[in-house]
Short mmCIF file of C-alpha atoms in Angstrom, two decimals:
data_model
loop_
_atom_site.label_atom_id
_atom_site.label_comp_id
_atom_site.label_asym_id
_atom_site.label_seq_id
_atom_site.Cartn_x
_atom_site.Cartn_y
_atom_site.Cartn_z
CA UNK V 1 0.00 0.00 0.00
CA UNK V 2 1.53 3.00 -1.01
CA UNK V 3 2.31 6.70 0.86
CA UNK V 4 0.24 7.92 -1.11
CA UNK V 5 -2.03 5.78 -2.44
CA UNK V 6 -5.74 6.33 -2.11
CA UNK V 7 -6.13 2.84 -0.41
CA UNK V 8 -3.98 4.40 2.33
CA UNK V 9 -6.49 7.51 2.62
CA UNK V 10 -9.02 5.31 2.40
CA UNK V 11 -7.87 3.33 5.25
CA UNK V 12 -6.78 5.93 7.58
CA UNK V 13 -10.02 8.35 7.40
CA UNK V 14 -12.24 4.76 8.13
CA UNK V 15 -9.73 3.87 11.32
CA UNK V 16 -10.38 7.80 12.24
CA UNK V 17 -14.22 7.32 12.44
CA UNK V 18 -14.02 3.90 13.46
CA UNK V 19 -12.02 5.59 16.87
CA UNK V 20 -14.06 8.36 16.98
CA UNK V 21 -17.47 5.87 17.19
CA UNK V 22 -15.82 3.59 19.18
CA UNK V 23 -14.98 6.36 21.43
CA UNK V 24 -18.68 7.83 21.32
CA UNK V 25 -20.34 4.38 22.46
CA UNK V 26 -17.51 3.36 25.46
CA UNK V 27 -17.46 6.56 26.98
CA UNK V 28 -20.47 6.12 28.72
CA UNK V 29 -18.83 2.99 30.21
CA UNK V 30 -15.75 5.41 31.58
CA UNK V 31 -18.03 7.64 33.45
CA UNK V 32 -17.17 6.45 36.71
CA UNK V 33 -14.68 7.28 39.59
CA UNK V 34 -11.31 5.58 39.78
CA UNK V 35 -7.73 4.94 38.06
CA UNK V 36 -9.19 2.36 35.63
CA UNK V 37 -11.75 4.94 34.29
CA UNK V 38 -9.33 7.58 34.33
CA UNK V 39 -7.05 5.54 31.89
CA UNK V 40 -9.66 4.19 29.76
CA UNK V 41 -10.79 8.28 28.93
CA UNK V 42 -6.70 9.47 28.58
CA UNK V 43 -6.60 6.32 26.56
CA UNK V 44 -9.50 6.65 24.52
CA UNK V 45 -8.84 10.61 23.64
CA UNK V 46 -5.30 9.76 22.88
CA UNK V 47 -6.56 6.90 20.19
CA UNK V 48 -8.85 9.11 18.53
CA UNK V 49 -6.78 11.84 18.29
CA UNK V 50 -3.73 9.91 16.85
CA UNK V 51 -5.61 8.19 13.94
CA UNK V 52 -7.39 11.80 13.25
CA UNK V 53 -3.84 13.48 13.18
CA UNK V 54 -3.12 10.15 11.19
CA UNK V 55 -5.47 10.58 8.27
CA UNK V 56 -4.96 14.63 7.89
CA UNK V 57 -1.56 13.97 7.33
CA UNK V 58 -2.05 11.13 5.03
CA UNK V 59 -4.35 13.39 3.12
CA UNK V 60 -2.10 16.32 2.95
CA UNK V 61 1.18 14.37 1.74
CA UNK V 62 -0.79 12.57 -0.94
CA UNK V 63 -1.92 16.32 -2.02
CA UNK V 64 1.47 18.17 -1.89
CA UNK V 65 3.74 15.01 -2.39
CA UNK V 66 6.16 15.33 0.90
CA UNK V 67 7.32 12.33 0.64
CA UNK V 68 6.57 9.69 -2.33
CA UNK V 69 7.65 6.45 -0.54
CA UNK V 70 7.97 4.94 3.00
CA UNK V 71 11.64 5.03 2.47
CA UNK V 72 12.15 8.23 2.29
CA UNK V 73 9.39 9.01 5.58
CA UNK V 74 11.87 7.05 7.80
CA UNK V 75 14.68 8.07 6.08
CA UNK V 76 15.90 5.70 3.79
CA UNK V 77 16.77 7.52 -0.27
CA UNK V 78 19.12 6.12 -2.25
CA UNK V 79 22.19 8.14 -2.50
CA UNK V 80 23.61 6.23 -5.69
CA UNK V 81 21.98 5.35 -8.77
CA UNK V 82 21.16 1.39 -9.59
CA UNK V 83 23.64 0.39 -12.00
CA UNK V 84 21.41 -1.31 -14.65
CA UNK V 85 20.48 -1.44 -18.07
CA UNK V 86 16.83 -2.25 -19.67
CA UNK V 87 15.62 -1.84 -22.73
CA UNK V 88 12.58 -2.75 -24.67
CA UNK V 89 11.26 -2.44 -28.16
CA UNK V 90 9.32 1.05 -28.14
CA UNK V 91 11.79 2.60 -25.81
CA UNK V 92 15.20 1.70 -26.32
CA UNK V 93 15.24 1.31 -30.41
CA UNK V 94 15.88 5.04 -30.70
CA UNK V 95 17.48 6.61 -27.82
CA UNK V 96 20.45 5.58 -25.47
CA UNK V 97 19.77 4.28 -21.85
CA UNK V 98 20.57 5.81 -18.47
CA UNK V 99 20.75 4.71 -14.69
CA UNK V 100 20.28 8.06 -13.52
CA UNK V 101 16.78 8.09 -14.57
CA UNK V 102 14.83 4.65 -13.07
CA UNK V 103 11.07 4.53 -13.56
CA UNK V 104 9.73 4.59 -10.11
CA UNK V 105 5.76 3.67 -8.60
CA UNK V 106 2.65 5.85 -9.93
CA UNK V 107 3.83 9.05 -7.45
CA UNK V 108 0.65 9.97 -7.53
CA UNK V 109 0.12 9.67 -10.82
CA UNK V 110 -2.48 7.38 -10.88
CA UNK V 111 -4.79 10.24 -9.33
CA UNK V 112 -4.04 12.71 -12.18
CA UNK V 113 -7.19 12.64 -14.74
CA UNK V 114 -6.96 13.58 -18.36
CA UNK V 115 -3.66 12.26 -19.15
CA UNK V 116 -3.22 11.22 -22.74
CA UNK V 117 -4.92 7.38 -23.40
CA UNK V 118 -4.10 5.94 -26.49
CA UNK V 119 -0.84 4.84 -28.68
CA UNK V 120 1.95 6.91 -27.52
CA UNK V 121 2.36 7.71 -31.29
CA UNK V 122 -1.11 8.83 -31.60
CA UNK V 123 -1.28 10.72 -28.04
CA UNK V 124 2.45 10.67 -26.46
CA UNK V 125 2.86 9.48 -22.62
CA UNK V 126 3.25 10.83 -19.66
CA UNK V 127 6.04 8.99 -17.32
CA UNK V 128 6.39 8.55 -13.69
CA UNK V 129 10.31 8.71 -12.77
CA UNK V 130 13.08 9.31 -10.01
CA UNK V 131 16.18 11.03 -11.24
CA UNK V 132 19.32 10.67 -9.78
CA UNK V 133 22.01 13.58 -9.32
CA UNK V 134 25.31 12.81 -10.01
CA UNK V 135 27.12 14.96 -8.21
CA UNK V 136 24.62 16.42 -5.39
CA UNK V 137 23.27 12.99 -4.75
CA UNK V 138 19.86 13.84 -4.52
CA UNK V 139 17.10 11.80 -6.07
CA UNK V 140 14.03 14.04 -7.34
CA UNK V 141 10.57 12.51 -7.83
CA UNK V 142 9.40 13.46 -11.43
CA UNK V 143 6.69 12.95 -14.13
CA UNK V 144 8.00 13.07 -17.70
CA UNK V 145 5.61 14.32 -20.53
CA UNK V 146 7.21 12.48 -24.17
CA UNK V 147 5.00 14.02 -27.06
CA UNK V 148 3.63 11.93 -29.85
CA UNK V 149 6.50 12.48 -32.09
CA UNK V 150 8.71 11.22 -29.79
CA UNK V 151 7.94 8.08 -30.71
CA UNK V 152 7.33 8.59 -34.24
CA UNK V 153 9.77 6.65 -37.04
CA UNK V 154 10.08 10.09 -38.90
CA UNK V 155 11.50 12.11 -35.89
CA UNK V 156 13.82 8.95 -34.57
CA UNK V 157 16.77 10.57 -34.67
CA UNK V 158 15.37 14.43 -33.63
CA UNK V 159 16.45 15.87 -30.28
CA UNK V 160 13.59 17.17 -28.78
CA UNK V 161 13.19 20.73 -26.64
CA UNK V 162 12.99 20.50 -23.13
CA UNK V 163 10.68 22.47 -20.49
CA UNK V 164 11.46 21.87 -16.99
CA UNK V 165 8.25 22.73 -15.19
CA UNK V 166 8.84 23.09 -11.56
CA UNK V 167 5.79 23.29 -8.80
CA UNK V 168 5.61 25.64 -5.96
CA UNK V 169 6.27 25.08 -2.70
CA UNK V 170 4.79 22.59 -0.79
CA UNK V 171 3.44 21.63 -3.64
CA UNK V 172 4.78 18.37 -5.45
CA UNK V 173 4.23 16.98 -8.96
CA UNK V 174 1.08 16.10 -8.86
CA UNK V 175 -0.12 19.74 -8.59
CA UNK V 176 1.76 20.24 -11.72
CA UNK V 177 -0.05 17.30 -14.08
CA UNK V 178 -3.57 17.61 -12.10
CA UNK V 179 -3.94 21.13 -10.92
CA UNK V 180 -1.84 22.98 -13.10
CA UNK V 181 -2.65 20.88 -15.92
CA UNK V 182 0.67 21.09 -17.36
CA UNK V 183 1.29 17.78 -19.53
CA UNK V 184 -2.84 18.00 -20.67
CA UNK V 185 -1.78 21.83 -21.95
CA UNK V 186 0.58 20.86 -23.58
CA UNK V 187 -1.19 18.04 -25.76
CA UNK V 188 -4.02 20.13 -26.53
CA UNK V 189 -2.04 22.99 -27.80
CA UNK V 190 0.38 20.50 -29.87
CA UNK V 191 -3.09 19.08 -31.53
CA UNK V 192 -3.64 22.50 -32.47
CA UNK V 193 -0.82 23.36 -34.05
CA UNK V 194 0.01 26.24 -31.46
CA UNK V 195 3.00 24.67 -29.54
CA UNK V 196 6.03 22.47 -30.76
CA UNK V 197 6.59 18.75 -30.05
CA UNK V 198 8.45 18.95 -26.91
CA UNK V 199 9.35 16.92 -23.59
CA UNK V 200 8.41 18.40 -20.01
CA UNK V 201 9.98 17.41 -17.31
CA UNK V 202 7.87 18.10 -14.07
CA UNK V 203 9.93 18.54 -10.38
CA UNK V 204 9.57 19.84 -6.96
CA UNK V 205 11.56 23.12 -6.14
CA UNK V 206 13.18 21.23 -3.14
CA UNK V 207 15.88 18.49 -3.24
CA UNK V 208 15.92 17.79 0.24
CA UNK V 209 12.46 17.74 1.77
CA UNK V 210 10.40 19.13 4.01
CA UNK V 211 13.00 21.89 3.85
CA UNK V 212 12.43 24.66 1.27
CA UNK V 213 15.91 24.77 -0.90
CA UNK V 214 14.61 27.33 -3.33
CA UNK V 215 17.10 26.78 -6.11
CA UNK V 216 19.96 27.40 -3.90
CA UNK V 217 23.24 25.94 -3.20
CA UNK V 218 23.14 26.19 0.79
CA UNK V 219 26.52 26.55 1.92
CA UNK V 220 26.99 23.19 3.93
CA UNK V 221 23.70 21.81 2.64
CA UNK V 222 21.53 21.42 -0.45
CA UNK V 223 23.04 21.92 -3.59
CA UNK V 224 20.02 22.83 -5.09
CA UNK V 225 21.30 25.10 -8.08
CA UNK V 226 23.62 22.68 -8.74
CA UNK V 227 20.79 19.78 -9.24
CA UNK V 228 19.06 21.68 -11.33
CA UNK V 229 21.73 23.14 -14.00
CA UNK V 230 24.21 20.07 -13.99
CA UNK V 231 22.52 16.95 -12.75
CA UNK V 232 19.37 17.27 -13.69
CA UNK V 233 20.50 18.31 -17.59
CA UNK V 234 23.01 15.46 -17.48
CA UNK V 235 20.25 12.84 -16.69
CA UNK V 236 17.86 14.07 -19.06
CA UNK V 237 19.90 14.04 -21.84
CA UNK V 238 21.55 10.94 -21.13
CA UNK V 239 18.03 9.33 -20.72
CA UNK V 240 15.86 11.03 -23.33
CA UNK V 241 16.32 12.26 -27.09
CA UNK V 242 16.93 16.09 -25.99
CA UNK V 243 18.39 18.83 -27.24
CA UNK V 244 22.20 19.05 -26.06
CA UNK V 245 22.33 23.13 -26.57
CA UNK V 246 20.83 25.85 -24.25
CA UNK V 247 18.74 27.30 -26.88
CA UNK V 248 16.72 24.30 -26.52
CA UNK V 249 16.39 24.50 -22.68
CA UNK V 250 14.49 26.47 -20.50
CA UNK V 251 12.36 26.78 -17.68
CA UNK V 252 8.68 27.75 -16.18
CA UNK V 253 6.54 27.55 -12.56
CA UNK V 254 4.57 28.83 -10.80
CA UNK V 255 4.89 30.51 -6.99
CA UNK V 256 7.93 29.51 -5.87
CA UNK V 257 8.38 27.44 -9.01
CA UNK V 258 8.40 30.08 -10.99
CA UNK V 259 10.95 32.26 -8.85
CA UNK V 260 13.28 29.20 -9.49
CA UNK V 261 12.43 29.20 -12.79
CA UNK V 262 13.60 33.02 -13.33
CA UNK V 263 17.13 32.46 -10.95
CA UNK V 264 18.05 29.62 -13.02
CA UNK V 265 17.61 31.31 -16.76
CA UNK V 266 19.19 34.63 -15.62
CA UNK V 267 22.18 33.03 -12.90
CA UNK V 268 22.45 30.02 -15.89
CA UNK V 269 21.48 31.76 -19.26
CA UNK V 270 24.55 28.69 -20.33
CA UNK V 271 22.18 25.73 -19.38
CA UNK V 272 18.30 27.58 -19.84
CA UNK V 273 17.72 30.29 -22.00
CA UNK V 274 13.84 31.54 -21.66
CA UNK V 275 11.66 30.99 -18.66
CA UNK V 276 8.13 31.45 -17.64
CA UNK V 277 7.22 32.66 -13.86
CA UNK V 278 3.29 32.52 -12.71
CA UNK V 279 3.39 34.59 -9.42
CA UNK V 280 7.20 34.82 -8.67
CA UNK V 281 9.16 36.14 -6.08
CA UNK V 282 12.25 38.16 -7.53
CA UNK V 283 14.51 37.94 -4.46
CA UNK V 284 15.30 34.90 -2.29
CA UNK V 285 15.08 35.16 1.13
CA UNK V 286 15.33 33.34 4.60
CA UNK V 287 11.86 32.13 6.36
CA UNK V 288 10.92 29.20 8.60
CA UNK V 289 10.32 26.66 5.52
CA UNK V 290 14.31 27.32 4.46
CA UNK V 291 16.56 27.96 6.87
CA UNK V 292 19.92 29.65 6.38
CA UNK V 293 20.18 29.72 2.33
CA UNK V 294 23.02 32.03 2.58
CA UNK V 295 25.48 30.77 5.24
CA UNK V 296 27.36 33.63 7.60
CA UNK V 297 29.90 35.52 7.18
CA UNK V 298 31.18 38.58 4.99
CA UNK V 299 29.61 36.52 1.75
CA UNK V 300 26.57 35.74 2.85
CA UNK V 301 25.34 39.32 2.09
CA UNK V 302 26.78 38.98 -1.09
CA UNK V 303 25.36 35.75 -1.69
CA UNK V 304 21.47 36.99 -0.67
CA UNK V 305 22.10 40.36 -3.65
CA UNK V 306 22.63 37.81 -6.09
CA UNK V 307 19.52 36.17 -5.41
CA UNK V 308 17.59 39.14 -5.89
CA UNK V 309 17.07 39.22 -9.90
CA UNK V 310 16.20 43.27 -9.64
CA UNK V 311 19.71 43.89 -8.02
CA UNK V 312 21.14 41.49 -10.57
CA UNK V 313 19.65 43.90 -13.51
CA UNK V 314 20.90 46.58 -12.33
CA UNK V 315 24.66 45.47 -11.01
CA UNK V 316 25.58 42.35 -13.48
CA UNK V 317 25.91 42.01 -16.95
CA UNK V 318 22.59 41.05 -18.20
CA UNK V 319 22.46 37.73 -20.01
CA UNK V 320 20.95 37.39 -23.32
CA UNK V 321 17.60 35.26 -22.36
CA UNK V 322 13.84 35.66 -22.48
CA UNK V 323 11.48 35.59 -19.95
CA UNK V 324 7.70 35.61 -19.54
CA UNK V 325 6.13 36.71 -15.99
CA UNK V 326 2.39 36.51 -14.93
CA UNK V 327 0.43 38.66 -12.34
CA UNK V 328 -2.88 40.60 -11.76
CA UNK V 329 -3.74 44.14 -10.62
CA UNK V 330 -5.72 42.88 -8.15
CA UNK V 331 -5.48 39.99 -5.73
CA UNK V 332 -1.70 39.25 -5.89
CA UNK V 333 1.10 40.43 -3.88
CA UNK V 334 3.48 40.69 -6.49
CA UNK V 335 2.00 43.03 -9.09
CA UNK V 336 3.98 46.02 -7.85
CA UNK V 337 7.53 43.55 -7.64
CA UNK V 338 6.52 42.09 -11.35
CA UNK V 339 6.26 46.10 -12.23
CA UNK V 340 9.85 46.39 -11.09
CA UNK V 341 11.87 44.09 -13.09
CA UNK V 342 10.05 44.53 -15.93
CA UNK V 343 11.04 47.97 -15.71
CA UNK V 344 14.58 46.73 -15.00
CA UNK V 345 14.82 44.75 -18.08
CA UNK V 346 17.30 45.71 -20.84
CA UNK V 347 18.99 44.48 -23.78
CA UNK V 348 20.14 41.85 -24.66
CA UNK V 349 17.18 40.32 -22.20
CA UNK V 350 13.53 40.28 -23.22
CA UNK V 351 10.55 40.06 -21.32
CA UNK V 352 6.78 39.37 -21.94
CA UNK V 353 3.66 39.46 -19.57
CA UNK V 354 0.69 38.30 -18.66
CA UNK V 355 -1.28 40.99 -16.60
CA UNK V 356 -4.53 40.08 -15.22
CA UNK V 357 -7.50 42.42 -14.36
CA UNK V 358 -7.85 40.15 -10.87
CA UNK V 359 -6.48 37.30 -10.09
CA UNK V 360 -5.40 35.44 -6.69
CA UNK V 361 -2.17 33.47 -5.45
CA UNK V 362 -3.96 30.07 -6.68
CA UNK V 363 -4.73 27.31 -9.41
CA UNK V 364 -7.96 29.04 -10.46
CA UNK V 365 -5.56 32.29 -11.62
CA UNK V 366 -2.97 29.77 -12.79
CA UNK V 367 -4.56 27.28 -15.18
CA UNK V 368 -5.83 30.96 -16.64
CA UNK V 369 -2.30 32.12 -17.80
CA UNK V 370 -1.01 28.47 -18.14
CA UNK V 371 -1.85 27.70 -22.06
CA UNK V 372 -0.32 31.21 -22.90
CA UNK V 373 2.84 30.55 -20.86
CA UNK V 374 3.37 27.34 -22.47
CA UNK V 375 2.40 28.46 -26.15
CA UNK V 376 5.32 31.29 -25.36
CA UNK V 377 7.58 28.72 -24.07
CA UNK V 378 7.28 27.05 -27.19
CA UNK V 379 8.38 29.66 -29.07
CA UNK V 380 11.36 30.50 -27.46
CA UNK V 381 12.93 27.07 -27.76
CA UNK V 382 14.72 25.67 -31.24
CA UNK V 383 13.39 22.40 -32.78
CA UNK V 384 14.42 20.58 -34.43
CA UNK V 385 17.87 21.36 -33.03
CA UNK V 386 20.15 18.36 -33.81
CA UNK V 387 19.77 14.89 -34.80
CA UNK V 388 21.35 11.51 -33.06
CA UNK V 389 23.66 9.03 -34.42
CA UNK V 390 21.87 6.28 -36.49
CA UNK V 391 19.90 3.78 -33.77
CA UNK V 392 22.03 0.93 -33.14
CA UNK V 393 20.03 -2.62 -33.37
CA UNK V 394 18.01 -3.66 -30.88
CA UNK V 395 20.44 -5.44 -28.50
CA UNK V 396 18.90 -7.99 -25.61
CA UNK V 397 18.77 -5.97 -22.01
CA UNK V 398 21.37 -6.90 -19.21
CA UNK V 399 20.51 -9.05 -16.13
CA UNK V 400 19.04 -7.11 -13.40
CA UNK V 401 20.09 -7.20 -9.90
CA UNK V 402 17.79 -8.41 -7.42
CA UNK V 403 14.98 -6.28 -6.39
CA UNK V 404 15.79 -3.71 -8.80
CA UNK V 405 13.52 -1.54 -11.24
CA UNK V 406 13.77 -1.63 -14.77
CA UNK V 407 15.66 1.70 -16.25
CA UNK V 408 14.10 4.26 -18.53
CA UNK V 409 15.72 4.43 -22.07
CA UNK V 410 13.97 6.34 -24.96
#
């Protein structure tokens, strides 16, 4: 039965009102005078509380995807990729095959409704995964949207661009593909004709939960930048048929999604090179949810300025990228930041915006601005960009250790 599983809601909100009826019809019986009675009531309030507590928090990590896996509740992640190999006939004829990217259980994916349902070359396929950082050592929980040409004979040997889509926090992918509606965006506007084939990779903002790593390499802790401009690039192009240059690269969230989204195209314009931002933040700072981001010392001020994408504007050289931000007038926080570095802006950088009448810090606003983010996206990113080497025969897949999943290989 897994974390998050609805079997395990299921069976935690029934224990809850089992305890709580069981509770209703003894206590009654623990009326009376004495130690016995006295026990039975601590007891009985103490039982019905835990399963209550039980089943809330159940609920609220299958919603914002805490943690994916009993392992990693108690404590046990892998730090090192399996070293395997796997292939089978639709995936590995036409791409090369990675251990840093394993195909992992449903994540919650199971949950998510209107997902593409068909032949993957008629409707594409949407992937549940667990990539592995090389050199931070962190392994990420992600869904992986492969559009219908992916696994098309005429584009075998196309790289494909690549959106990483990145949720808020403490949101986790799920919010991205059900909420958000990213991968079902996506498809419709690629049936249209409005938006390129193109894979989307869809992550958490945090590498090390429940603490909030906002894209940041923590001195002493979380190399979070580092995950998300080397390891995360490595494994996806090791894994997947994508686009080796930055032109094909970029980046897009929401909330704190989409701040990360905006440090990593202008503090990496070398690895992403437009991004989209629904209700950003334009500065990073410290709060209960992340700690010290910035370390002590004479360069931790330095450190924090560099975070803040208006100071950046205004102090660094400004890196030749695009970017796309979304607010309203009315109902958001940020409209008056958003005003800011827009205004801050220059050459060779480009902006774009979507600026809405009214509009609050939520899905409703999001899944408004959400098709026009993407078909921007889509513009901003070259395809086709290269091709691969001829595919190599089919070639029979190596023994598996024990216990061990089968890699993903496109």
């Amino acid at each position: 039965m897994g974390l998050t599983s609805r079997a395990l809601e299921c069976v935690t909100v029934v224990a809850a009102l089992g305890c709580l009826g069981l509770t209703m019809w003894v206590w009654p019986r623990l009326a009376r005078r004495g130690p016995m009675a006295v026990l039975g009531r601590f007891g009985t309030i103490v039982t019905t509380q835990l399963t209550i507590l039980t089943a809330c928090a159940v609920m609220v990590n299958a919603h914002f995807d805490f943690y994916g896996t009993w392992g990693e509740l108690i404590g046990r992640v892998p730090t090192a990729p399996v070293q395997l190999a796997q292939a089978d006939g639709e995936r590995g004829m036409y791409g090369t095959r990675s251990h840093l990217v394993e195909a992992a259980g449903p994540q919650g994916l199971d949950r998510v409704t209107g997902l593409p349902a068909g032949p993957p070359t008629r409707v594409g396929r949407v992937e549940s995964v667990r990539i592995s950082g090389r050199r931070t050592g962190a392994v990420v929980p992600a869904f992986v949207y492969l559009p219908p040409q992916y696994f098309q004979h005429q584009y075998h040997r196309q790289r494909f661009p690549v959106i990483v889509a990145i949720s808020g926090y403490p949101g986790g992918i799920v919010n991205l593909a059900q909420h958000l509606q990213v991968p079902q965006t996506a498809a419709r506007l690629e049936r249209s004709g409005k938006f390129q084939p193109t894979v989307i990779v869809m992550v958490r903002p945090t590498i090390a939960p429940p603490r909030d790593t906002e894209c940041v390499d923590v001195p002493g802790g979380p190399k979070a930048e580092t995950f998300f401009t080397k390891d995360l690039p490595m494994a996806l192009k090791a894994t997947y048929r994508v686009g080796h240059d930055p032109s094909a690269w970029g980046a897009l969230g929401y909330s704190s999604g989409g701040s990360c989204a905006l440090q990593l195209a202008l503090r990496n314009p070398g690895v992403y090179t437009a991004a989209a931002a629904l209700s950003a933040d334009y500065k990073v700072t410290d709060d209960l949810t992340t700690g010290s981001l910035f370390g002590s010392g004479a360069q931790a001020r330095r450190r924090q300025e560099e975070h803040d994408l208006v100071w950046r504007l205004r102090h660094l050289p400004v890196p030749r990228v695009s970017v796309l931000v979304a607010s309203s007038r009315h109902g958001e926080q940020d409209y008056g930041p958003t005003l800011r570095f827009l205004k801050a802006v220059k050459p060779p950088m480009t902006s774009a915006r979507i600026i809405l009448d009214s509009g609050s810090h939520n899905f409703t606003t999001w899944r408004r601005e959400i098709g026009a983010a993407t078909e921007w996206m889509g513009r901003q990113l070259t395809f086709p960009q290269d091709t691969t080497a001829a595919p190599k025969p089919h070639r029979t897949a190596q023994a598996a250790s024990p216990g061990s999943r089968p890699v993903l290989g496109h």
